[in-house]
Coordinates of C-alpha atoms in Angstrom, one line a residue:
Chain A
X10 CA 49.5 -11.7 51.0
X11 CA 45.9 -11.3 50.6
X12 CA 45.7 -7.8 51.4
X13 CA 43.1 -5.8 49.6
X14 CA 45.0 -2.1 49.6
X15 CA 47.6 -3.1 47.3
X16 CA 45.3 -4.1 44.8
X17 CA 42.8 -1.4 46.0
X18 CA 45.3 1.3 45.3
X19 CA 46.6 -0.3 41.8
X20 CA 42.6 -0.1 40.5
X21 CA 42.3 3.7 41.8
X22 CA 45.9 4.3 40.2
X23 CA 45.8 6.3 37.0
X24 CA 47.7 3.6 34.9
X25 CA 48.4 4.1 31.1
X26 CA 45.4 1.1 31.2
X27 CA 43.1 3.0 33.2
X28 CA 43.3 5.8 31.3
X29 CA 43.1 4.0 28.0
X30 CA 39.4 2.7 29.6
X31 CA 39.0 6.4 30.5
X32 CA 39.5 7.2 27.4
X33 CA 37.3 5.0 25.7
X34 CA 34.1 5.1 28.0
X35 CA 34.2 9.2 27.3
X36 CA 34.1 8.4 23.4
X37 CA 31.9 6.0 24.3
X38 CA 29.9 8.8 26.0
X39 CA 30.2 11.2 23.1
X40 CA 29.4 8.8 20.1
X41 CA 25.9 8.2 22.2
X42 CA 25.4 11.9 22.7
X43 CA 25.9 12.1 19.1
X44 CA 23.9 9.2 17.9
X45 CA 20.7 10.8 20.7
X46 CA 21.3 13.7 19.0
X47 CA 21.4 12.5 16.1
X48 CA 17.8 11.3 16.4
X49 CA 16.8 14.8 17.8
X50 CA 17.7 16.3 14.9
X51 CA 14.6 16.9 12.3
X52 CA 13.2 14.1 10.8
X53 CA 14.7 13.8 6.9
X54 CA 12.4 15.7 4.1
X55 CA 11.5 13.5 1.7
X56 CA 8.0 13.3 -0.2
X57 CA 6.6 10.8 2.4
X58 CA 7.5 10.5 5.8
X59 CA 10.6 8.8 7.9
X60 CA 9.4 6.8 10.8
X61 CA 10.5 8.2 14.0
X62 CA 11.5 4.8 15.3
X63 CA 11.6 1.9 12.7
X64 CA 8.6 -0.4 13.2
X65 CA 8.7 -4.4 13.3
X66 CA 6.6 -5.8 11.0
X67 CA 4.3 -8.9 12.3
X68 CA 4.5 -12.2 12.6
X69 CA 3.3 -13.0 9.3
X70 CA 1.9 -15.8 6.4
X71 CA 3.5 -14.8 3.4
X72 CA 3.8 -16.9 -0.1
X73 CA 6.4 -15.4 -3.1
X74 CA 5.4 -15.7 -6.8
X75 CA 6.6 -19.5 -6.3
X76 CA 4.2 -20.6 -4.5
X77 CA 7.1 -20.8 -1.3
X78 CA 6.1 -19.7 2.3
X79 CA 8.2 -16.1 2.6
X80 CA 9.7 -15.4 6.2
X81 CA 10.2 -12.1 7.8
X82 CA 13.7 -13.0 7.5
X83 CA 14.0 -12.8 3.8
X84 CA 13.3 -9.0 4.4
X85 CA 16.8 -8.6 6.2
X86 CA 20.1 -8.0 4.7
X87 CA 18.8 -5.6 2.1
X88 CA 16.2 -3.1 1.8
X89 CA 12.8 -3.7 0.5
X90 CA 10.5 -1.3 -1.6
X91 CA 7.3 -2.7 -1.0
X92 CA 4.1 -1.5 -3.2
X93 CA 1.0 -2.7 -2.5
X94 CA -2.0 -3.3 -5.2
X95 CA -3.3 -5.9 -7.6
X96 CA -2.9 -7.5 -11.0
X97 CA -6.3 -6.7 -12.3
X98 CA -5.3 -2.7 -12.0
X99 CA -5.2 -1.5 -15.1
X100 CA -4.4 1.9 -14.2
X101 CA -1.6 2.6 -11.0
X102 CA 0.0 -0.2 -10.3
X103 CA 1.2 -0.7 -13.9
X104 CA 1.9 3.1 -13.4
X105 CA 3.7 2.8 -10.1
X106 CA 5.9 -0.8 -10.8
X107 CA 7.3 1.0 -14.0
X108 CA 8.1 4.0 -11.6
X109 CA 10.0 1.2 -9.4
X110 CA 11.8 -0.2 -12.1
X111 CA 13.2 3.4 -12.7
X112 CA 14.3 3.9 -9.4
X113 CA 16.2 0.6 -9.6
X114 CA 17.7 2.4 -12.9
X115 CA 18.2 5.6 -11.9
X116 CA 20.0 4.2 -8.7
X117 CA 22.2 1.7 -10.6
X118 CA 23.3 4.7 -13.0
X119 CA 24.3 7.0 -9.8
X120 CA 26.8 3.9 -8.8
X121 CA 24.6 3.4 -5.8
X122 CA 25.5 -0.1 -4.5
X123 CA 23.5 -0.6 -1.5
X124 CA 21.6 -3.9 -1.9
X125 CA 17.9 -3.5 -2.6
X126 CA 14.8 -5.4 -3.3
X127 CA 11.5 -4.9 -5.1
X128 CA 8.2 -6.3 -4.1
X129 CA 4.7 -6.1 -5.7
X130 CA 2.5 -7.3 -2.6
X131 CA -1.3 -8.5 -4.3
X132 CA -4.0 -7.2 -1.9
X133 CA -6.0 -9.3 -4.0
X134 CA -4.9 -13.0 -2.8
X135 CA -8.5 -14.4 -4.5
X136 CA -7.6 -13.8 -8.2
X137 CA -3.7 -13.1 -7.5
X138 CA -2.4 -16.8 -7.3
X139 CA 1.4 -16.9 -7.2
X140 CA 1.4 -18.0 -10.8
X141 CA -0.2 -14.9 -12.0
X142 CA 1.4 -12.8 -9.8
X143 CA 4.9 -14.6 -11.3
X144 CA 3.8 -13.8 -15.0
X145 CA 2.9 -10.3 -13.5
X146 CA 6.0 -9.3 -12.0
X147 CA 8.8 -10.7 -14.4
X148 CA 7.0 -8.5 -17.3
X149 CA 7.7 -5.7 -15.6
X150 CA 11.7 -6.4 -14.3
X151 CA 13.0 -10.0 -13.8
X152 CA 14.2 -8.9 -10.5
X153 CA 10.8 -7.7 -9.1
X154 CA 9.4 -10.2 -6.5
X155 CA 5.6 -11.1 -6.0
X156 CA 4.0 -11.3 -2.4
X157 CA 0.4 -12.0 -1.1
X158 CA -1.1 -14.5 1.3
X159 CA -4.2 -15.0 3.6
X160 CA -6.5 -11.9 4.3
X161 CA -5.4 -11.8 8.1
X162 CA -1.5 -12.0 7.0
X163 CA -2.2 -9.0 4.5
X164 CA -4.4 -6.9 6.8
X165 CA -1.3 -7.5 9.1
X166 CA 1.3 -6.4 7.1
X167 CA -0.7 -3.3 5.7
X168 CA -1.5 -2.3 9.0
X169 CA 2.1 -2.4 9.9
X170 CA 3.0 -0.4 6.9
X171 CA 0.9 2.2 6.9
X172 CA -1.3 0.6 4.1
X173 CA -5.0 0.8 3.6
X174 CA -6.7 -1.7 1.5
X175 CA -10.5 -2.9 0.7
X176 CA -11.5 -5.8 -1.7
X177 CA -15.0 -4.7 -0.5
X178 CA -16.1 -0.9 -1.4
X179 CA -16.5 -1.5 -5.2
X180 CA -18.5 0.6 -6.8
X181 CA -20.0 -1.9 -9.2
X182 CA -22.4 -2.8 -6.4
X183 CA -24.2 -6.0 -7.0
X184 CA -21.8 -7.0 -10.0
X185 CA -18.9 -7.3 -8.1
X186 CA -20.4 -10.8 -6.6
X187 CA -18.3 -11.8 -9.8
X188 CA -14.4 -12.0 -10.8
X189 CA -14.2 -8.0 -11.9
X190 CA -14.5 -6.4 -9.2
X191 CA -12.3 -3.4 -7.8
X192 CA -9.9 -3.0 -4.7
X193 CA -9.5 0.0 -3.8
X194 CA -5.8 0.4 -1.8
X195 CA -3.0 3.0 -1.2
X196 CA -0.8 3.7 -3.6
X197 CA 2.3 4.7 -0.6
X198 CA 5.5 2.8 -1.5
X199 CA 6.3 1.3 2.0
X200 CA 10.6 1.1 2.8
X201 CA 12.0 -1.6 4.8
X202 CA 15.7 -0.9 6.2
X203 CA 17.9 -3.8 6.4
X204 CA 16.9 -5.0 9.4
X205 CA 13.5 -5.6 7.9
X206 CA 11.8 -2.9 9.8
X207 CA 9.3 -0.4 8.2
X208 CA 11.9 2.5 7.6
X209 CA 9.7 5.1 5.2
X210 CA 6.5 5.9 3.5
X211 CA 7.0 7.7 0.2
X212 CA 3.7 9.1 -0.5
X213 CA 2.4 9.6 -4.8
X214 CA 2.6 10.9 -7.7
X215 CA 6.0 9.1 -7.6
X216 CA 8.7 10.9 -9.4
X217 CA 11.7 8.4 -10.0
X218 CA 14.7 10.7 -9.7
X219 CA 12.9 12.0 -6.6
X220 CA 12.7 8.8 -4.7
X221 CA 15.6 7.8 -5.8
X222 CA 17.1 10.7 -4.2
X223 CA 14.9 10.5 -1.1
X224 CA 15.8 6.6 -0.5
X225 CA 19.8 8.1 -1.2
X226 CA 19.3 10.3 1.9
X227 CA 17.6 7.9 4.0
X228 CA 20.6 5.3 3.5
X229 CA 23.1 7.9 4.3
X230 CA 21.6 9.1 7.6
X231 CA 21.3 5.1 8.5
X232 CA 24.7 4.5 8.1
X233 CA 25.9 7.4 9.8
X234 CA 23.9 6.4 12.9
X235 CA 24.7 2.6 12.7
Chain B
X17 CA 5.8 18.0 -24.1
X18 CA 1.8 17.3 -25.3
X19 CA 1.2 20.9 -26.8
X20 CA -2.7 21.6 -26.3
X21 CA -2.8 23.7 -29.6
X22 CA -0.6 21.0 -32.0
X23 CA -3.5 18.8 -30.6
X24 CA -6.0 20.6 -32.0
X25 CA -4.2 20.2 -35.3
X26 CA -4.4 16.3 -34.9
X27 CA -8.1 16.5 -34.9
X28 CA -9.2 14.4 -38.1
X29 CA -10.0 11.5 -36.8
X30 CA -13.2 12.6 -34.8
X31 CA -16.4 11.6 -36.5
X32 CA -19.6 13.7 -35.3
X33 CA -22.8 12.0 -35.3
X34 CA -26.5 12.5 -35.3
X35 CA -26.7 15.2 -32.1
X36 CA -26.8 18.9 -33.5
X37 CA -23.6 20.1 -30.8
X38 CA -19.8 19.9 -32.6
X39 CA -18.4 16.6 -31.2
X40 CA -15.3 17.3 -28.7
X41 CA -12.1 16.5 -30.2
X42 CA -10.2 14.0 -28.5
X43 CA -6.5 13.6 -29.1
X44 CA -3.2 11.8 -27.6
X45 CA -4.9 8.6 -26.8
X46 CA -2.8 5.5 -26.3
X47 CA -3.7 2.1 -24.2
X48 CA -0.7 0.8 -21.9
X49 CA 0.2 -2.3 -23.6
X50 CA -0.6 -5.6 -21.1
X51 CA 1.5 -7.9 -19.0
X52 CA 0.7 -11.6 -20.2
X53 CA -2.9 -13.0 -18.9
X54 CA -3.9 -9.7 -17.9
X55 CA -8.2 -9.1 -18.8
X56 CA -8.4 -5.1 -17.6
X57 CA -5.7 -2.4 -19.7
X58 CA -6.2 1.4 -19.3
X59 CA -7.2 4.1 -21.9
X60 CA -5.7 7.2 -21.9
X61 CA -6.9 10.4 -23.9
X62 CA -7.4 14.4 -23.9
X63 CA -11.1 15.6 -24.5
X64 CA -10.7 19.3 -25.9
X65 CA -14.3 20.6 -26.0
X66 CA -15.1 21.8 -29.2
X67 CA -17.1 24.9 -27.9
X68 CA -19.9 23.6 -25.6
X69 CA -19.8 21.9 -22.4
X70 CA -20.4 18.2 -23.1
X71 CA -20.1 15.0 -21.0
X72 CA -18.4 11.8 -21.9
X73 CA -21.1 9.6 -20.2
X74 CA -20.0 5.9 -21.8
X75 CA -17.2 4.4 -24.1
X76 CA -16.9 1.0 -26.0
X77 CA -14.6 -1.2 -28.0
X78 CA -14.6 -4.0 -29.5
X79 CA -11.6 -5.5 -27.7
X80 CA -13.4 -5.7 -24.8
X81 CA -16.8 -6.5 -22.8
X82 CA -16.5 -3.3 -21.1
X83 CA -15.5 0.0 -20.5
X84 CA -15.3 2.2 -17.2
X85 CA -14.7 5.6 -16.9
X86 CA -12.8 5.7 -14.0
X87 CA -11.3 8.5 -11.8
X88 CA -8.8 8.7 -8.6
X89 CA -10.2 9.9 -4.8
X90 CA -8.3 10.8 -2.1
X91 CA -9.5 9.5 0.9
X92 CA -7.8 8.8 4.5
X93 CA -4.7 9.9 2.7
X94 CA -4.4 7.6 0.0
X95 CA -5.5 7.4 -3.3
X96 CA -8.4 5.4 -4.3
X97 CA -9.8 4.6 -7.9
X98 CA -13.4 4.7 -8.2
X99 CA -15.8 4.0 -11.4
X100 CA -17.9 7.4 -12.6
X101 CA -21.0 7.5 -14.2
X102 CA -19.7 10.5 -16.5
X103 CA -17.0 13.1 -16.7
X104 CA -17.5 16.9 -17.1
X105 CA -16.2 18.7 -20.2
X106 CA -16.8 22.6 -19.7
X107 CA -17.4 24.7 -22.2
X108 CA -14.0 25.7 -24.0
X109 CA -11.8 23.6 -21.9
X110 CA -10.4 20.5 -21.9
X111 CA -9.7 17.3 -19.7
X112 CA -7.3 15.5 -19.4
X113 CA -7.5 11.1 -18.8
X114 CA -3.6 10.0 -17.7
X115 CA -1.9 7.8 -15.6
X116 CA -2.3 8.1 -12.0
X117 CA -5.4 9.6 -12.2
X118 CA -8.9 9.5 -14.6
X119 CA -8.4 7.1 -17.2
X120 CA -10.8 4.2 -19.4
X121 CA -10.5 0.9 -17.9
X122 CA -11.0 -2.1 -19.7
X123 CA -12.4 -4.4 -19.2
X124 CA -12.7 -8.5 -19.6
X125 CA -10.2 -8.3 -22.5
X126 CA -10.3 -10.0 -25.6
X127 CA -7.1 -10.5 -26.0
X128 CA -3.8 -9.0 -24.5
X129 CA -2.9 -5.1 -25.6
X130 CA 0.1 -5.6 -27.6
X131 CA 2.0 -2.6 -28.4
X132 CA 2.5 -1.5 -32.4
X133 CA -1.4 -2.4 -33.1
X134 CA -4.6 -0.2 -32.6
X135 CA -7.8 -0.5 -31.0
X136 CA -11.3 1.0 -31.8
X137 CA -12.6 2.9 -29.3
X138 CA -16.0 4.5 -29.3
X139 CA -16.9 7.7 -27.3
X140 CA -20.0 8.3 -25.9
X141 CA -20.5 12.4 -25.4
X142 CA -24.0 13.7 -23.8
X143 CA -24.3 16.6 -26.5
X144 CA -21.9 15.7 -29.2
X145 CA -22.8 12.3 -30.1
X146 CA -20.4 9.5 -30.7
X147 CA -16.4 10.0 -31.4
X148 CA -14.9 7.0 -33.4
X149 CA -10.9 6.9 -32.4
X150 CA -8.4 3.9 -33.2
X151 CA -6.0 4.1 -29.9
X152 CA -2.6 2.6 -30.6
X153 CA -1.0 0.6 -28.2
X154 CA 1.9 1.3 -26.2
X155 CA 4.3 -0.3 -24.1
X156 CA 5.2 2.3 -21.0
X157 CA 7.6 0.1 -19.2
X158 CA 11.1 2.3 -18.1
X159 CA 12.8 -0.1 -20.8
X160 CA 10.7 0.8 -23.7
X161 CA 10.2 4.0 -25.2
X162 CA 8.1 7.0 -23.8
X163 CA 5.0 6.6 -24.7
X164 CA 4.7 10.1 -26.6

């Protein structure tokens, strides 16, 4: 009753379930091959770069233009554009947060759906308090979100994005003991996929239509691979 | 798209002064308008030389305490913007200050740039003495019109 070579025979027996299982593990097999091949194929052309393997960003000590702690979390679900800079920049970051809000235009007129988020992340946490930053943003696009926090949460996150920043090199010299002072800090914008990883680095000038189109092709290829 | 000659045209409101060289001619200047509380708003201009090389070497208004002339760097693969002491004119050409890269910055604002009104701005040149300008204001954002 017992006897193992009934039930030996019926597991080596090409049943219409075994081969189903078959079946499956070889597409199985062949959707992996694709997928590793797939990520052997060249790395997506876009004015920037596409990370070889999406990078985690830190642990981190993030406040919003509330005042409220922001989690890594908040970053999932949706892509982020992330720009880093300062509200006493006169010159590019007004520049580049108007080039952000016509991405989100230019995107919204192709019919492109996919979620997306817009953050404006101060470098400069000592005269960038969330209430300025809050004024800041919502003059450029209501939907644009503020970001800073504590130097060692910032240095952090720019690390992890590829960003270089420095509150420190002004060239004012001894006046910059003051309020005006200079930070000098890359003008990259940094892309999070929607797992809140750091996806893409598009590098300036920014052209609208063209990152628009970049970010198109990036979403495409991450969907295909999903 | 800026024509460099239709600029020339627009010349009339340079004002030469004292120094013995023709004063450049400076044309298409605009300030982007301000978000609110902001105290630092950027000058934008072209500087057509009107023969000889020259040198903008300071500028002032009376909307704010002070006035940079700034310019971008690359460095480490970024850009970086970084005050000047002065900015070359060569003889016969022009130079450009736009978004993105050498511009005026303001700063300690008097009061907010708001776009439809003008702002005096005084140009210091090396050779050709001091260009009087009024700069209007203009709001750049995607929603508003272009600025030119």
């Amino acid at each position: 009753m017992r006897g193992p070579k009934p039930r030996l025979r019926t597991r080596l027996g090409v049943t219409p379930r075994t081969a189903t299982v078959a079946a499956a593990a070889a597409a199985l097999g062949l959707g992996t091959w694709l997928v590793l091949a797939a990520h052997k194929a060249p790395p997506l052309e876009i004015h920037g770069y596409v990370l070889t393997t999406p990078r985690d960003l830190p642990a981190d000590d993030l406040v919003d233009e509330h005042g409220e702690p922001f989690r890594l979390h908040d970053f999932v679900g949706h892509w982020s554009f992330l720009y880093f800079g300062y509200t006493y920049c006169p010159d590019v970051c007004p520049l580049t947060l108007v080039e952000l809000t016509k991405v989100k235009l230019q995107l919204a007129a192709d019919g492109f759906a996919e979620p997306s988020a817009y953050y404006f992340v101060s470098v400069d946490p000592r005269r960038d308090t969330p209430a300025r930053l809050r004024e800041y943003v919502t003059y450029f696009d209501q939907e644009l979100r503020g970001l800073t926090g504590s130097a060692a949460a910032l240095a952090a996150l720019a690390r992890a994005t590829d960003t270089v920043f420095d509150a420190s090199d002004d060239s004012r010299g001894e006046d910059s003991a003051g309020d005006n002072y200079l930070v000098s800090h890359s003008s990259n914008v940094v892309l999070l996929d929607p797992n809140g990883r750091v996806h893409a680095v598009f590098a300036p000038p920014h052209d609208p239509a063209k990152l628009a189109g970049d970010f198109t092709k990036i979403v495409e290829r991450y969907e295909a691979l999903r | 798209m800026f024509s460099f000659f239709g600029a020339l045209v627009g010349l009339a409101l340079a004002v030469g002064a004292l120094a013995a060289a023709a004063p450049p001619i400076v044309t298409d200047a605009w300030i982007r308008a301000t978000p609110p509380g902001a105290v630092t708003a950027a000058a934008y201009l072209t500087i057509a030389s009107a023969g000889a090389a020259d040198r903008l070497v300071g500028a002032a208004t009376p909307a704010a305490g002070t006035v940079e002339i700034h310019t971008n760097v690359a460095e480490a693969g970024s850009q970086h913007m970084m005050r000047v002491a002065e900015l070359a004119l060569p003889a016969g050409g022009a130079v450009r200050l736009e978004p993105g890269g050498q511009h005026l910055m303001l700063i300690d604002l008097k009061a907010p740039m708001v776009p439809g009104t003008k702002v005096a701005l005084s140009l210091r040149f090396a050779e050709g003495g001091t260009v009087e300008i009024d700069v209007p204001v203009v709001d750049a954002r995607a929603q508003a019109a272009a600025p030119h």
